[in-house]
PDB file of C-alpha atoms and ligand atoms in Angstrom:
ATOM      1  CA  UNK A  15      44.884 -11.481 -22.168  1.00 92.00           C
ATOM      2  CA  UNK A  16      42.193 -11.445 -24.124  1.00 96.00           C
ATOM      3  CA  UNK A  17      40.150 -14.694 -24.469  1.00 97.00           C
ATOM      4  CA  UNK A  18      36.863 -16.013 -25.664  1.00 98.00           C
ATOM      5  CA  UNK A  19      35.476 -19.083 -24.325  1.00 98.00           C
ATOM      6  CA  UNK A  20      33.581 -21.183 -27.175  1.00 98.00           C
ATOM      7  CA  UNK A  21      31.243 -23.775 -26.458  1.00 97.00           C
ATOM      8  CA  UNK A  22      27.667 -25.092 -27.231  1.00 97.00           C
ATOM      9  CA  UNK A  23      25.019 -24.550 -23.728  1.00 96.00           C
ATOM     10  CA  UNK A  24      26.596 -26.871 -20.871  1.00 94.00           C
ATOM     11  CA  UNK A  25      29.634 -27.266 -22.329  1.00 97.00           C
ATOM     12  CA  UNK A  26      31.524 -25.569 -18.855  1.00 95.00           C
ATOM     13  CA  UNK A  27      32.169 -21.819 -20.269  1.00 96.00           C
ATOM     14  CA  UNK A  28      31.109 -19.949 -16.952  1.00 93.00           C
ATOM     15  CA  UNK A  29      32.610 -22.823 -14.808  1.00 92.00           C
ATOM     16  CA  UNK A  30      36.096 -22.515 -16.627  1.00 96.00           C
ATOM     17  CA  UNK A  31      35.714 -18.576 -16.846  1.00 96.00           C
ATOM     18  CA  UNK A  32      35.328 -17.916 -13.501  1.00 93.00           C
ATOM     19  CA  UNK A  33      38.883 -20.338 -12.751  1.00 94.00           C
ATOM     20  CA  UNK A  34      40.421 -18.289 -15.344  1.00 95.00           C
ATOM     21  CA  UNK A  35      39.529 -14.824 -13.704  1.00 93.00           C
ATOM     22  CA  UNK A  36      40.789 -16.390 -10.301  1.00 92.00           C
ATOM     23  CA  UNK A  37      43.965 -17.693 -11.379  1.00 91.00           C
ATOM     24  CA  UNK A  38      44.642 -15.122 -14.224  1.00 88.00           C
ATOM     25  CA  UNK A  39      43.280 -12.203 -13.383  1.00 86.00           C
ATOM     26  CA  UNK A  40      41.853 -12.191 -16.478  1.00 90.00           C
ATOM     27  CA  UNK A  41      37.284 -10.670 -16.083  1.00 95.00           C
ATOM     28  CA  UNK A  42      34.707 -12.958 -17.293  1.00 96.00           C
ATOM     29  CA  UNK A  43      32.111 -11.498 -19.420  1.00 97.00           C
ATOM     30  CA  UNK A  44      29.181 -13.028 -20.016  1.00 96.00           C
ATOM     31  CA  UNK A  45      26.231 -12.277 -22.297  1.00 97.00           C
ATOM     32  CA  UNK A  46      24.011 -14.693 -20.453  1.00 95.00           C
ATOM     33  CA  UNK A  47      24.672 -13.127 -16.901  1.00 93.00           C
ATOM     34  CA  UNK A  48      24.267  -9.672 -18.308  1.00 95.00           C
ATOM     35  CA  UNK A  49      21.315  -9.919 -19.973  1.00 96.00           C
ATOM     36  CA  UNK A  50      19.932 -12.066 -16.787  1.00 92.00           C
ATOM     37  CA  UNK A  51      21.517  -9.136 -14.993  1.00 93.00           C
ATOM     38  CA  UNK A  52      18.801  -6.638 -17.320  1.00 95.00           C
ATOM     39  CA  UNK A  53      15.760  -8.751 -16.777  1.00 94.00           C
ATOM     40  CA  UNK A  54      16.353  -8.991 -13.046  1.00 92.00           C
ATOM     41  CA  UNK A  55      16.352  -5.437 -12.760  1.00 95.00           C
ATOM     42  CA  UNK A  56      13.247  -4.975 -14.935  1.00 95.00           C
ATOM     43  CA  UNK A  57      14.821  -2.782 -18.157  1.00 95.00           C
ATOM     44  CA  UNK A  58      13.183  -2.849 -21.323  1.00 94.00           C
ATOM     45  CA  UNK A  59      16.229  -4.588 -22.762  1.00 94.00           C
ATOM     46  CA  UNK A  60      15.925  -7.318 -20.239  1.00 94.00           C
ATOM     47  CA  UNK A  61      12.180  -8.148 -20.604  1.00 94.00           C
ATOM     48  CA  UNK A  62      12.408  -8.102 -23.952  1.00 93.00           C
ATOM     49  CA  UNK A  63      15.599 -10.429 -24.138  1.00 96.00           C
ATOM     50  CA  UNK A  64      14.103 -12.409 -21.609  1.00 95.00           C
ATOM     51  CA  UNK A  65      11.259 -13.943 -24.346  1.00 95.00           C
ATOM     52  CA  UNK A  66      14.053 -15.079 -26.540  1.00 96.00           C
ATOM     53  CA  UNK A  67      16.109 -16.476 -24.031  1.00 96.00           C
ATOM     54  CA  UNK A  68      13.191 -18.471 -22.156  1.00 93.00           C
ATOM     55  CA  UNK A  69      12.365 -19.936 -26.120  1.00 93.00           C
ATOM     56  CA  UNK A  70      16.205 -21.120 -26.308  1.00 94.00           C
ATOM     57  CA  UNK A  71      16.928 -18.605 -29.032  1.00 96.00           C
ATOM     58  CA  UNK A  72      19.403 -16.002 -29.608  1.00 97.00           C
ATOM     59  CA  UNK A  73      18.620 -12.322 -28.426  1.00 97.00           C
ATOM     60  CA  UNK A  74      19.118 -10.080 -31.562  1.00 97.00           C
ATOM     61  CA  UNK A  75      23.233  -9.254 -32.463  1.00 97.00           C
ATOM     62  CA  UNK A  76      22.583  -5.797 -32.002  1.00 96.00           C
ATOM     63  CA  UNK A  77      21.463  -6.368 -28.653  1.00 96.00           C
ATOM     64  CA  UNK A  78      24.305  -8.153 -27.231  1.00 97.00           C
ATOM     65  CA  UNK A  79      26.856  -6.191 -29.504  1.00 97.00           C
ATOM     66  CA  UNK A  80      25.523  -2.914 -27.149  1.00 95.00           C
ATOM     67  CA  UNK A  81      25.887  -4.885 -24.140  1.00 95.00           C
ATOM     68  CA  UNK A  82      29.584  -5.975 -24.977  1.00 96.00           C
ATOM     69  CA  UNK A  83      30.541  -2.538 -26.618  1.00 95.00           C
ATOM     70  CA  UNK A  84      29.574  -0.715 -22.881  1.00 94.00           C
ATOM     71  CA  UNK A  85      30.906  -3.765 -21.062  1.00 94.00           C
ATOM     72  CA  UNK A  86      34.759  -3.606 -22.357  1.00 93.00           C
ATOM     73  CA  UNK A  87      35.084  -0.065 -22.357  1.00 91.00           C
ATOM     74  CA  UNK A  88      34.812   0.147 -18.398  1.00 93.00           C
ATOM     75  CA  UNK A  89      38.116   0.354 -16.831  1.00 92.00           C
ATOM     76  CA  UNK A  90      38.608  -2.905 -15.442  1.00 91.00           C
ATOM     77  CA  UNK A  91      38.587  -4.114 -18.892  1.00 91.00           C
ATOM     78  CA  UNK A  92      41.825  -2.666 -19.933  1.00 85.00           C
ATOM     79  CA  UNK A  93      44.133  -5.722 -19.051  1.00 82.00           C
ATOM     80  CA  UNK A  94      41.556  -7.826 -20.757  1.00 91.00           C
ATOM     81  CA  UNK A  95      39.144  -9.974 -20.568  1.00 96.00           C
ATOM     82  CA  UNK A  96      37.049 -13.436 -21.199  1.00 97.00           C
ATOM     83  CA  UNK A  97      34.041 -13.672 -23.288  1.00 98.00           C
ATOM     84  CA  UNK A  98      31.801 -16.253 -22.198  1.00 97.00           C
ATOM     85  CA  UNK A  99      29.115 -16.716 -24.517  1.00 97.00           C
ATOM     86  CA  UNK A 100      29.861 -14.319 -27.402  1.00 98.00           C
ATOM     87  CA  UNK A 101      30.277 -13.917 -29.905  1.00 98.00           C
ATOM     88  CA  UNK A 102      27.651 -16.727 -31.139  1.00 98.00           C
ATOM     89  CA  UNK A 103      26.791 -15.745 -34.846  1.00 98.00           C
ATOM     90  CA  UNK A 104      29.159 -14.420 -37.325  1.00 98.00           C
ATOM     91  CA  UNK A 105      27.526 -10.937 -37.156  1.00 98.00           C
ATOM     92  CA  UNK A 106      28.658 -10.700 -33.760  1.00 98.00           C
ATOM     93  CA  UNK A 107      32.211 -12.185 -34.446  1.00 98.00           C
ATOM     94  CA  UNK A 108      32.506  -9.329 -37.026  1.00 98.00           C
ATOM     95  CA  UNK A 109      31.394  -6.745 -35.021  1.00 98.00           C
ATOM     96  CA  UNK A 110      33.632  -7.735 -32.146  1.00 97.00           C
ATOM     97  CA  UNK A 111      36.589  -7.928 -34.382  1.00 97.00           C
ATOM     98  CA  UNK A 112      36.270  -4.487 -35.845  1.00 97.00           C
ATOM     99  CA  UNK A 113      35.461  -3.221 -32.325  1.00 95.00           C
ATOM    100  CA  UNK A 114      39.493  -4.548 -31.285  1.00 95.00           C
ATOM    101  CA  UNK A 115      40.423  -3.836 -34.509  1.00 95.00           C
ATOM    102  CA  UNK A 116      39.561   0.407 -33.696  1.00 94.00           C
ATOM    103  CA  UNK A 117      41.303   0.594 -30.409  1.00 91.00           C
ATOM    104  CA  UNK A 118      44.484  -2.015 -32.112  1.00 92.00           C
ATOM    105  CA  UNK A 119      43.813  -4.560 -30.460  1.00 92.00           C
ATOM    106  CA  UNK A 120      43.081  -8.469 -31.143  1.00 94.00           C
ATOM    107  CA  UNK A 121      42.069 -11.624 -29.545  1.00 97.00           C
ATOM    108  CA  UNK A 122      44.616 -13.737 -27.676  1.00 96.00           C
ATOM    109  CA  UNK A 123      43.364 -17.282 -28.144  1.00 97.00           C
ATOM    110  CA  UNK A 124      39.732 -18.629 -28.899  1.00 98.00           C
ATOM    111  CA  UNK A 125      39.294 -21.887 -26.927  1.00 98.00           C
ATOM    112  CA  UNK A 126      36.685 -24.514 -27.806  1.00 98.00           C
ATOM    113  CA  UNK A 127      35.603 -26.451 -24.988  1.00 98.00           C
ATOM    114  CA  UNK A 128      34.287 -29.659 -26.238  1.00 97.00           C
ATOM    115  CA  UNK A 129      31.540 -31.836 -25.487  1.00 96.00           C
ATOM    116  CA  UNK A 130      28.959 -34.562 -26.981  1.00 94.00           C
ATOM    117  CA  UNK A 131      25.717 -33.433 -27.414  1.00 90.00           C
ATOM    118  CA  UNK A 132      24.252 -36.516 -25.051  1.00 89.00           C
ATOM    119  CA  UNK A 133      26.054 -35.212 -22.298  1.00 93.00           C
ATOM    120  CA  UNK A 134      25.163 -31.582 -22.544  1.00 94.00           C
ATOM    121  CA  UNK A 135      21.247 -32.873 -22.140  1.00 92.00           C
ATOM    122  CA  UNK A 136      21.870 -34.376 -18.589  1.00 91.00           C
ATOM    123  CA  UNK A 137      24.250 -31.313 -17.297  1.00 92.00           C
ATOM    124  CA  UNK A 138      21.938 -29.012 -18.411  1.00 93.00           C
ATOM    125  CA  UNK A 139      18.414 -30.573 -17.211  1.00 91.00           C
ATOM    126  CA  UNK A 140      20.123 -30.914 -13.680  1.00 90.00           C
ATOM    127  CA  UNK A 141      21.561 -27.321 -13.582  1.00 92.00           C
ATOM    128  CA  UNK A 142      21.484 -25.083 -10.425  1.00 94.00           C
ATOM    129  CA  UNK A 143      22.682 -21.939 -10.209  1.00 92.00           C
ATOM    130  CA  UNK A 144      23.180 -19.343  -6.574  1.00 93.00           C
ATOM    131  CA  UNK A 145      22.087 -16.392  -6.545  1.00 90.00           C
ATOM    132  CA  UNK A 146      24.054 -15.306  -4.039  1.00 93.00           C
ATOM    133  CA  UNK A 147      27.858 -15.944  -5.310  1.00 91.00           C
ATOM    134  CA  UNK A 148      27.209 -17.140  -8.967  1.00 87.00           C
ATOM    135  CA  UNK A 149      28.244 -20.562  -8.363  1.00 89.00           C
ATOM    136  CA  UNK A 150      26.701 -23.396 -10.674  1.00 89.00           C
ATOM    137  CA  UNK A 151      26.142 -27.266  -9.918  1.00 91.00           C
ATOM    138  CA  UNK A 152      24.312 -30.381 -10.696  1.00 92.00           C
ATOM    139  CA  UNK A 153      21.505 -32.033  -8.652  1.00 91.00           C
ATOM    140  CA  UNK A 154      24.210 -35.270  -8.458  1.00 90.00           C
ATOM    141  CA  UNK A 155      26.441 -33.523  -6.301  1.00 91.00           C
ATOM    142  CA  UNK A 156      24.070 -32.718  -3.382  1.00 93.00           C
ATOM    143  CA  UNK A 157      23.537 -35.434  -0.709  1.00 91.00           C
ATOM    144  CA  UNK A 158      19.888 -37.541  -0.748  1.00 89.00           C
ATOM    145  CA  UNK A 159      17.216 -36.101   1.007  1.00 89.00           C
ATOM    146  CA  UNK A 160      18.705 -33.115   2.271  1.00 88.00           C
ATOM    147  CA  UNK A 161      17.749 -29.488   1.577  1.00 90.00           C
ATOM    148  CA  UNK A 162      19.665 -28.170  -1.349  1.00 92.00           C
ATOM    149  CA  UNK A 163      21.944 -25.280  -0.492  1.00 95.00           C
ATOM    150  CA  UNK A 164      24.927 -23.836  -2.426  1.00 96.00           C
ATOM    151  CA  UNK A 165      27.794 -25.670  -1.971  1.00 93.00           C
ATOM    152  CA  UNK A 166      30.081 -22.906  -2.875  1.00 93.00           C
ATOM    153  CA  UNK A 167      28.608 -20.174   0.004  1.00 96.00           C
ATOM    154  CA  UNK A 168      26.240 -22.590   1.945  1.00 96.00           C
ATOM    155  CA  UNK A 169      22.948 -20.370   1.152  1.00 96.00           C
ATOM    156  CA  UNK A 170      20.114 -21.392   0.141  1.00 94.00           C
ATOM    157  CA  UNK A 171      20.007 -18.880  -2.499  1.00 94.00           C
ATOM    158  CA  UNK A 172      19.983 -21.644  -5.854  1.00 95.00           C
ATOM    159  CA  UNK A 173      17.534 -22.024  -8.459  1.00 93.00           C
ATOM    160  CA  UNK A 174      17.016 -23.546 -11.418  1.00 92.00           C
ATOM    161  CA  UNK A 175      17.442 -21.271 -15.137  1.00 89.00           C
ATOM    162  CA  UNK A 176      13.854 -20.495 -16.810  1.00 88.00           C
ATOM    163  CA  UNK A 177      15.565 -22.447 -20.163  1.00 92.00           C
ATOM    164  CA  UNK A 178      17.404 -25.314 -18.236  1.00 91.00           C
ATOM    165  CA  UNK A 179      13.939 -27.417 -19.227  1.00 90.00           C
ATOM    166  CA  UNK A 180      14.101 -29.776 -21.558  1.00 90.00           C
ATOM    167  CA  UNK A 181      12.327 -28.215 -24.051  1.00 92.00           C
ATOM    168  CA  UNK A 182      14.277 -25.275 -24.222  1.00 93.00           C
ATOM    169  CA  UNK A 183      17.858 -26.480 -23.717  1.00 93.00           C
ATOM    170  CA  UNK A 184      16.362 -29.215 -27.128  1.00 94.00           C
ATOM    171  CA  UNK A 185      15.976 -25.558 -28.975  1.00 95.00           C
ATOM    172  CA  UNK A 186      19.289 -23.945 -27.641  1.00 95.00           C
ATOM    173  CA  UNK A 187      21.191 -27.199 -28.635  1.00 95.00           C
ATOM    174  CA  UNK A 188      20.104 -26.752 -32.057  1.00 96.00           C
ATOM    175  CA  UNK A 189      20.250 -22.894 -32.383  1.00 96.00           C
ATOM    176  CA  UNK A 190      24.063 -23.693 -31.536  1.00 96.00           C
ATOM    177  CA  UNK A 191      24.163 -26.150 -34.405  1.00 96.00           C
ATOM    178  CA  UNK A 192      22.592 -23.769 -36.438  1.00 96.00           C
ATOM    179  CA  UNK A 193      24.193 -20.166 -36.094  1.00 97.00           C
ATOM    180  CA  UNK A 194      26.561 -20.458 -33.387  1.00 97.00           C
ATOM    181  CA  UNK A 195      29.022 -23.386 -34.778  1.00 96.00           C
ATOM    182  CA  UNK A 196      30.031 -21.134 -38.234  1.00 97.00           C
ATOM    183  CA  UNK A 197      32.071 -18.789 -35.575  1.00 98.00           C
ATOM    184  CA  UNK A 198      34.203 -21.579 -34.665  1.00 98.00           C
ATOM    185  CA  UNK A 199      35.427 -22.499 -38.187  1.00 97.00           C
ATOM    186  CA  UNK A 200      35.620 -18.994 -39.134  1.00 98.00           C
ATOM    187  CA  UNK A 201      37.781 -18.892 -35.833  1.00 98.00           C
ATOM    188  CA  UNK A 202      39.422 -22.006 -36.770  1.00 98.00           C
ATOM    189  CA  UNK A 203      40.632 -20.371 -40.568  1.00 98.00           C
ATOM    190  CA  UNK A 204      41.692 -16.963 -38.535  1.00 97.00           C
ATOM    191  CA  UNK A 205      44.415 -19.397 -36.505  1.00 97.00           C
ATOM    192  CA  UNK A 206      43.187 -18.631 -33.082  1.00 98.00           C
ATOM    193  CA  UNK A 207      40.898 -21.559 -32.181  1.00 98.00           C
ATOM    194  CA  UNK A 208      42.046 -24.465 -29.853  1.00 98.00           C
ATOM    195  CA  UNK A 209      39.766 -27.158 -28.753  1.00 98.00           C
ATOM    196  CA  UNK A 210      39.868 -28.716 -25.343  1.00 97.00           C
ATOM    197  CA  UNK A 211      38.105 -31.992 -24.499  1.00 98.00           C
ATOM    198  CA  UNK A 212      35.039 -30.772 -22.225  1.00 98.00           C
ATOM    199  CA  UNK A 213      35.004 -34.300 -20.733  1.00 97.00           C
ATOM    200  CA  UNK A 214      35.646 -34.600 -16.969  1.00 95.00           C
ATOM    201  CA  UNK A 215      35.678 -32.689 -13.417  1.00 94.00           C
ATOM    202  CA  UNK A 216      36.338 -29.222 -13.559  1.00 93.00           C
ATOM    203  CA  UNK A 217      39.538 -29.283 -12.385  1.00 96.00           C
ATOM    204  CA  UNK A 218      40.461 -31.537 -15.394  1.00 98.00           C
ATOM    205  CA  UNK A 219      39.161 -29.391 -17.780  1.00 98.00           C
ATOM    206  CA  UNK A 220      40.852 -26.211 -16.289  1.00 97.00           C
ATOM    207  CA  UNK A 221      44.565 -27.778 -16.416  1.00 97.00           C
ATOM    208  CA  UNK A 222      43.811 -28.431 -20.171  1.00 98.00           C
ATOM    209  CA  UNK A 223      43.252 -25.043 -20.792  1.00 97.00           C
ATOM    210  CA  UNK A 224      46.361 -23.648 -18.680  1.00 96.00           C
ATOM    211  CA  UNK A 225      48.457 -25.850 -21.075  1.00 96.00           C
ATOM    212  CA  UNK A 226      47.033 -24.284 -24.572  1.00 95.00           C
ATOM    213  CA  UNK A 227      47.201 -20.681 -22.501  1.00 93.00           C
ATOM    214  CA  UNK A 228      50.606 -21.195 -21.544  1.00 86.00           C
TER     215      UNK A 228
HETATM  216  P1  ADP B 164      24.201 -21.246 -22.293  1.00 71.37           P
HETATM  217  O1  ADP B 164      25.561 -21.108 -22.897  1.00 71.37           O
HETATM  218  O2  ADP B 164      24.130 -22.366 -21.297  1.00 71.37           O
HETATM  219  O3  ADP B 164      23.078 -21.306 -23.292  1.00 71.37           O
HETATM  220  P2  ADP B 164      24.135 -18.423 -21.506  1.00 71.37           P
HETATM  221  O4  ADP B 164      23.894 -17.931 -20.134  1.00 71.37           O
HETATM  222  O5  ADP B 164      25.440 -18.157 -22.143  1.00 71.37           O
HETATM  223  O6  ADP B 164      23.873 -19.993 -21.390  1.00 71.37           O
HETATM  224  O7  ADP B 164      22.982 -17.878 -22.488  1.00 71.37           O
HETATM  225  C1  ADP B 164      21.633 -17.953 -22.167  1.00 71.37           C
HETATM  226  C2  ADP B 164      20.779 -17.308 -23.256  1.00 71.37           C
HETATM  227  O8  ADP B 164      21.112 -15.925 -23.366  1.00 71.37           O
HETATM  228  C3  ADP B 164      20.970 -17.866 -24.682  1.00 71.37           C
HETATM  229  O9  ADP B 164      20.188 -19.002 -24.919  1.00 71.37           O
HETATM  230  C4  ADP B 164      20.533 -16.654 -25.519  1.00 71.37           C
HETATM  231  O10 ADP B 164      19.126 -16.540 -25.572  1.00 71.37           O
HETATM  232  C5  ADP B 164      21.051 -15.472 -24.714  1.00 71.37           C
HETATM  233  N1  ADP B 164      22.398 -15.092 -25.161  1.00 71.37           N
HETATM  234  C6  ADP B 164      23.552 -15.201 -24.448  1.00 71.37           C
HETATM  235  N2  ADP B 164      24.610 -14.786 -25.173  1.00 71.37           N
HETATM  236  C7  ADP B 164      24.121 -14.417 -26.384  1.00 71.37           C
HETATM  237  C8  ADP B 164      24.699 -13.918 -27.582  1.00 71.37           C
HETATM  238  N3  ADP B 164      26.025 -13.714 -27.696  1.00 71.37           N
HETATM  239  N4  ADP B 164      23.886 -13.665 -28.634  1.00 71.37           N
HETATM  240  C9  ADP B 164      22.566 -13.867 -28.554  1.00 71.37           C
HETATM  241  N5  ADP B 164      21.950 -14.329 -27.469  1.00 71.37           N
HETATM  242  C10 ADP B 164      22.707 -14.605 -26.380  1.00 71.37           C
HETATM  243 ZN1   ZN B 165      26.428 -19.630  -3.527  1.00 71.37          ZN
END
């Protein structure tokens, strides 16, 4: 299966993703973890991504196109994969299609995962992520006055994304207006996009998308 995961910032697309790859076996690829992944360990490529990403705006297409080029050629890509946060301009779209296109392959589904903007502010500005096992969360779910520690592998390994502040998610929010919302009508006139309401617990969200999958 190969999938991509559509969405504007907060919208669920690593949450779902990383359901998707447990129950489908499908591997989630995502731009924003591997070019977190590159600043962490102090390449040129990260540093220099990690000034456009702190700003809330898009890393350059060639950039990301490298990153997704190396990514699905590895071997564990071969029974497919999900793209979580790409392609978000229609450069990228075009490059990814042509990249399928030379090895005969396609794109399963596209699926839009839909939420209002108002909402998107509050998930975002309360966003923790753990360092240790990925998982992401909101300040609501952890009890009052304790210490905050991941509630997916019990370390204290969280923190909170240089661009969940409200500045920055403000600019993200309306780069995705901006560049990133063309690829979903140009996915929309291809015949592969389905939208799925973004509205609810996990969970919720996830059985929507098994019914469009299956
Ligand atoms: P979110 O979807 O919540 O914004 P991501 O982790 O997907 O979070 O992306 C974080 C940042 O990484 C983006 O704001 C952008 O700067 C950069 N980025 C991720 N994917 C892409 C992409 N496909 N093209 C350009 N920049 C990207
Ligand atoms: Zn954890």
């Amino acid at each position: 299966m190969r999938l991509v995961l559509f969405g504007p910032p907060g919208a669920g697309k690593g949450t779902q993703a990383k359901k998707i790859e447990a129950e489908l076996g499908a591997l989630q690829i995502s731009t924003g973890d591997l070019l977190r992944q590159a600043q962490a360990d102090g390449t040129a490529l990260g540093l220099k991504a990690a000034e456009y990403m702190n700003a809330g705006n898009l890393v350059p297409d060639e950039v990301v196109v490298g990153l997704i080029e190396d990514r699905t050629s590895q071997d564990d890509c071969k029974s497919g994969f999900i793209l979580d946060g790409f392609p978000r301009t229609l450069p990228q779209l075009e490059s990814l299609d042509q990249m399928l296109k030379g090895k005969g392959e396609g794109l399963d589904r596209v699926v839009s995962i839909e939420v209002p903007n108002s909402l998107l502010m509050e998930r975002l500005c309360g966003r923790y992520s753990c360092k240790a096992c990925g998982a992401v969360m909101h300040e609501r779910d952890f009890e009052e006055g304790a210490p905050k520690v991941c509630l997916t592998c019990q370390t204290d390994a969280l923190y909170q994304r240089a661009d969940d502040k409200p500045e920055a998610i403000e600019q993200r929010l309306r780069t995705f207006d901006d560049q990133t919302a063309p690829v979903k009508a140009k996915y929309e006139q291809m015949g592969l996009l389905s939208r799925i309401d973004g509205v609810g617990s996990p969970t919720a969200v996830f059985d929507r998308i098994k019914e469009v999958l299956n």
